[in-house]
Coordinates of N, CA and C in Angstrom, one line a residue:
L16 N 39.5 -39.5 -69.4 CA 40.0 -38.9 -70.3 C 40.4 -36.9 -70.0
K17 N 39.0 -36.7 -68.9 CA 39.3 -34.9 -68.6 C 40.3 -35.7 -67.6
R18 N 40.6 -36.2 -67.3 CA 41.6 -36.0 -65.8 C 43.2 -37.0 -66.7
G19 N 43.2 -37.1 -67.9 CA 44.5 -37.3 -68.0 C 44.0 -39.1 -68.0
G20 N 43.1 -39.8 -68.0 CA 42.8 -41.2 -67.7 C 43.6 -42.2 -69.5
D21 N 43.5 -41.5 -70.3 CA 44.0 -42.1 -71.4 C 46.1 -41.7 -71.3
K22 N 46.2 -41.5 -70.1 CA 47.8 -41.7 -70.0 C 48.0 -42.5 -69.3
D23 N 49.1 -43.1 -69.2 CA 50.1 -44.4 -68.4 C 50.4 -43.4 -66.8
R24 N 50.0 -44.1 -65.9 CA 50.3 -43.4 -64.9 C 51.7 -44.1 -64.3
V25 N 52.5 -43.3 -63.6 CA 53.2 -43.6 -63.3 C 53.8 -43.2 -61.5
D26 N 53.8 -44.5 -60.7 CA 53.8 -44.4 -59.3 C 55.1 -43.6 -59.4
M27 N 55.4 -42.4 -58.9 CA 56.6 -41.5 -58.0 C 56.7 -41.5 -56.6
D28 N 57.2 -42.1 -56.0 CA 57.4 -41.8 -55.1 C 58.9 -41.0 -54.3
F29 N 59.8 -41.5 -55.2 CA 60.7 -40.9 -54.4 C 62.1 -40.4 -55.2
I30 N 62.9 -39.8 -55.6 CA 63.3 -38.6 -56.4 C 65.0 -39.0 -55.8
D31 N 65.6 -40.4 -56.6 CA 66.9 -41.0 -56.1 C 68.4 -39.9 -56.3
I32 N 68.7 -38.7 -55.7 CA 69.8 -38.1 -56.8 C 70.9 -39.1 -56.1
R33 N 70.6 -40.3 -55.1 CA 72.4 -40.6 -54.8 C 72.4 -41.4 -56.1
E34 N 72.4 -41.6 -56.9 CA 73.3 -41.9 -57.5 C 73.2 -41.5 -58.6
E35 N 73.0 -39.8 -58.9 CA 73.0 -39.3 -60.0 C 74.8 -38.8 -59.6
S36 N 75.6 -38.9 -61.1 CA 77.2 -38.6 -61.0 C 77.2 -37.0 -61.1
D37 N 76.5 -36.0 -61.8 CA 76.1 -35.2 -62.4 C 76.1 -33.8 -61.4
P38 N 77.8 -33.4 -61.2 CA 77.2 -31.8 -60.1 C 76.4 -31.0 -60.5
T39 N 76.3 -30.8 -61.7 CA 74.7 -30.2 -62.4 C 73.2 -30.1 -61.7
A40 N 73.2 -31.6 -62.2 CA 72.0 -32.0 -61.5 C 71.8 -32.3 -60.5
M41 N 72.8 -32.1 -59.2 CA 72.4 -31.6 -57.2 C 71.7 -28.9 -57.9
I42 N 72.4 -29.0 -58.4 CA 72.7 -28.0 -58.0 C 71.4 -27.2 -58.7
A43 N 71.2 -28.3 -59.9 CA 69.3 -28.0 -60.4 C 68.4 -28.2 -59.4
L44 N 68.8 -29.4 -58.9 CA 67.3 -29.9 -57.7 C 67.3 -28.6 -56.7
D45 N 68.5 -28.0 -56.7 CA 68.6 -27.5 -55.6 C 67.6 -25.5 -55.6
D46 N 67.4 -25.5 -57.3 CA 67.8 -24.0 -58.0 C 65.8 -24.8 -57.9
A47 N 65.6 -26.2 -58.3 CA 64.4 -26.3 -58.0 C 63.7 -26.2 -56.9
L48 N 64.0 -26.6 -56.0 CA 63.3 -26.5 -54.6 C 63.3 -25.2 -54.2
T49 N 64.5 -23.9 -54.6 CA 64.6 -23.1 -54.2 C 63.1 -22.2 -54.8
E50 N 62.7 -22.5 -55.6 CA 62.0 -22.1 -56.3 C 60.5 -22.9 -56.1
L51 N 60.3 -24.4 -55.5 CA 59.7 -23.9 -54.7 C 59.1 -24.1 -53.9
K52 N 60.0 -23.2 -52.5 CA 59.7 -23.1 -51.9 C 59.1 -21.5 -51.7
G53 N 59.4 -20.6 -52.7 CA 59.0 -19.6 -53.0 C 57.4 -19.5 -53.4
L54 N 57.0 -20.8 -54.0 CA 55.6 -20.6 -54.8 C 54.7 -21.4 -53.6
D55 N 55.7 -21.6 -52.7 CA 54.9 -23.0 -51.7 C 55.5 -23.7 -50.4
P56 N 55.5 -22.6 -50.0 CA 57.0 -22.8 -48.8 C 56.2 -24.3 -48.5
R57 N 55.1 -24.7 -47.9 CA 55.0 -26.8 -47.3 C 54.9 -27.4 -48.7
L58 N 54.6 -27.4 -50.0 CA 55.1 -28.2 -50.5 C 56.9 -28.7 -50.5
A59 N 57.6 -27.1 -50.8 CA 59.4 -27.9 -50.6 C 59.6 -28.0 -48.9
E60 N 58.8 -28.0 -48.1 CA 58.9 -28.6 -46.3 C 58.7 -30.2 -46.4
V61 N 57.5 -30.4 -47.0 CA 57.3 -32.1 -47.3 C 58.9 -32.4 -47.6
V62 N 59.0 -31.5 -48.9 CA 60.3 -32.5 -49.6 C 61.6 -32.6 -49.1
M63 N 61.4 -31.7 -48.2 CA 63.3 -31.4 -47.3 C 62.9 -32.9 -46.2
L64 N 62.0 -33.2 -45.1 CA 61.1 -34.2 -44.7 C 61.0 -35.0 -45.0
R65 N 60.5 -35.5 -46.1 CA 60.5 -37.0 -46.4 C 61.9 -37.4 -47.5
Y66 N 62.2 -36.0 -48.1 CA 63.4 -36.5 -49.3 C 65.2 -36.3 -48.0
F67 N 65.2 -35.7 -48.1 CA 66.3 -35.6 -47.1 C 66.7 -36.4 -46.1
S68 N 65.5 -36.0 -44.8 CA 65.0 -35.9 -43.1 C 64.6 -38.0 -43.1
G69 N 64.9 -38.4 -44.3 CA 63.8 -39.8 -44.7 C 63.1 -40.0 -43.3
L70 N 61.9 -39.3 -43.7 CA 61.1 -39.4 -42.1 C 59.0 -39.9 -43.3
S71 N 58.9 -40.9 -42.9 CA 57.3 -41.3 -43.4 C 55.9 -40.9 -43.5
V72 N 55.1 -40.6 -43.9 CA 54.6 -39.8 -44.4 C 53.6 -39.4 -42.5
E73 N 53.5 -40.8 -42.4 CA 52.9 -40.0 -40.6 C 53.5 -38.9 -39.7
E74 N 55.5 -39.7 -39.3 CA 56.4 -38.8 -38.8 C 56.3 -37.2 -40.0
T75 N 56.4 -37.3 -40.9 CA 56.3 -35.7 -41.9 C 55.0 -35.0 -41.4
A76 N 53.5 -35.6 -41.2 CA 52.5 -35.3 -40.5 C 52.2 -34.7 -39.2
A77 N 52.6 -35.6 -38.5 CA 52.9 -35.1 -37.0 C 54.1 -33.7 -37.0
A78 N 55.6 -34.0 -37.8 CA 56.2 -32.5 -37.3 C 55.1 -31.8 -37.9
M79 N 54.2 -31.4 -38.8 CA 54.1 -30.1 -39.7 C 52.8 -30.0 -39.1
E80 N 52.1 -30.8 -38.3 CA 51.2 -30.3 -37.1 C 50.0 -30.6 -38.4
T81 N 49.7 -32.0 -39.3 CA 48.8 -31.7 -40.7 C 48.5 -33.4 -41.1
S82 N 47.6 -33.3 -41.6 CA 46.5 -34.7 -42.1 C 48.1 -35.5 -42.2
P83 N 48.3 -36.6 -42.2 CA 49.0 -38.1 -43.3 C 48.7 -37.6 -44.5
R84 N 46.7 -37.8 -44.8 CA 46.6 -37.1 -45.8 C 46.8 -36.2 -47.4
T85 N 47.2 -35.0 -46.2 CA 47.8 -33.7 -46.5 C 48.9 -33.9 -46.8
V86 N 49.9 -35.2 -46.5 CA 51.0 -35.2 -46.8 C 51.1 -36.1 -48.0
K87 N 50.6 -36.8 -48.3 CA 50.4 -37.8 -49.7 C 50.2 -36.9 -50.9
R88 N 49.2 -36.2 -50.1 CA 48.3 -35.4 -51.8 C 50.1 -33.8 -51.8
D89 N 50.7 -33.3 -50.4 CA 51.8 -32.7 -50.9 C 53.1 -33.5 -51.3
W90 N 53.2 -34.3 -51.3 CA 54.4 -34.9 -52.1 C 53.7 -35.4 -52.8
S91 N 53.0 -35.6 -53.8 CA 52.8 -35.8 -55.0 C 52.5 -34.7 -55.7
V92 N 52.2 -33.6 -55.2 CA 52.3 -32.7 -55.9 C 53.8 -31.8 -56.4
A93 N 54.4 -31.6 -55.1 CA 55.7 -31.6 -54.7 C 56.3 -32.7 -56.4
R94 N 56.8 -33.9 -56.2 CA 57.4 -34.6 -57.0 C 56.9 -34.9 -58.0
A95 N 56.0 -34.6 -58.4 CA 55.3 -34.4 -60.1 C 55.8 -32.5 -60.6
W96 N 55.7 -31.3 -59.3 CA 56.5 -30.2 -60.0 C 57.8 -30.2 -60.1
L97 N 58.5 -31.4 -59.0 CA 59.8 -31.3 -59.1 C 60.3 -32.0 -61.0
C98 N 60.2 -33.2 -61.2 CA 60.0 -33.3 -62.7 C 59.8 -31.9 -63.4
Q99 N 58.3 -32.0 -63.3 CA 58.3 -30.9 -64.4 C 59.5 -30.1 -64.7
R100 N 59.5 -29.0 -63.6 CA 60.8 -28.1 -63.7 C 62.2 -28.9 -63.9
L101 N 62.3 -29.8 -63.8 CA 63.7 -30.5 -64.0 C 64.0 -31.2 -65.2
A102 N 62.8 -31.6 -66.0 CA 62.9 -31.3 -67.1 C 62.8 -32.7 -67.7
S103 N 63.0 -33.8 -66.6 CA 63.3 -34.9 -67.1 C 62.8 -36.1 -67.5
G104 N 61.3 -35.5 -67.8 CA 60.3 -36.2 -68.5 C 59.5 -37.7 -67.7
P105 N 58.2 -37.6 -67.5 CA 57.5 -38.7 -66.7 C 58.6 -39.7 -67.0
R106 N 59.1 -40.7 -68.1 CA 59.8 -41.6 -67.7 C 61.6 -41.2 -67.1
R107 N 61.6 -40.7 -67.3 CA 63.3 -40.3 -66.4 C 62.6 -40.1 -64.9
C108 N 61.7 -39.9 -64.6 CA 61.1 -39.5 -63.7 C 60.7 -40.9 -62.9
A109 N 60.1 -41.6 -63.6 CA 59.7 -42.5 -63.1 C 60.8 -44.4 -62.9
T110 N 61.4 -43.6 -63.7 CA 63.0 -45.2 -62.9 C 63.8 -44.2 -61.6
A111 N 63.6 -42.8 -61.6 CA 64.4 -42.1 -60.9 C 63.8 -42.3 -59.4
M112 N 62.2 -43.1 -59.5 CA 61.9 -43.4 -58.0 C 61.4 -44.3 -57.8
S113 N 61.8 -44.9 -56.5 CA 61.6 -46.0 -55.6 C 60.2 -45.8 -54.3
N114 N 59.6 -46.9 -54.3 CA 58.7 -46.7 -53.0 C 59.0 -46.5 -52.1
S115 N 58.8 -44.9 -51.1 CA 59.2 -45.2 -49.8 C 58.1 -45.7 -48.8

């Protein structure tokens, strides 16, 4: 309960904006990424490499000269932050995510 054990777990691996037809959503994502970069440049870099470049966790870790575990943790935090920032809620985030 202390760490959200009473909440439904949501597997969020990938934000799929390719299916999004609303141009304002793309602008909102760009604004959110710019804000994230100001708060934590490493998280923003992980998003850019994983999502936009399509790199695997291992490839991203090599490119950033860090461990795959760090990339996984940063990827998870960045996805959650973006979902929260874009106010799409956990249900929408869950449907917009797919395994990568």
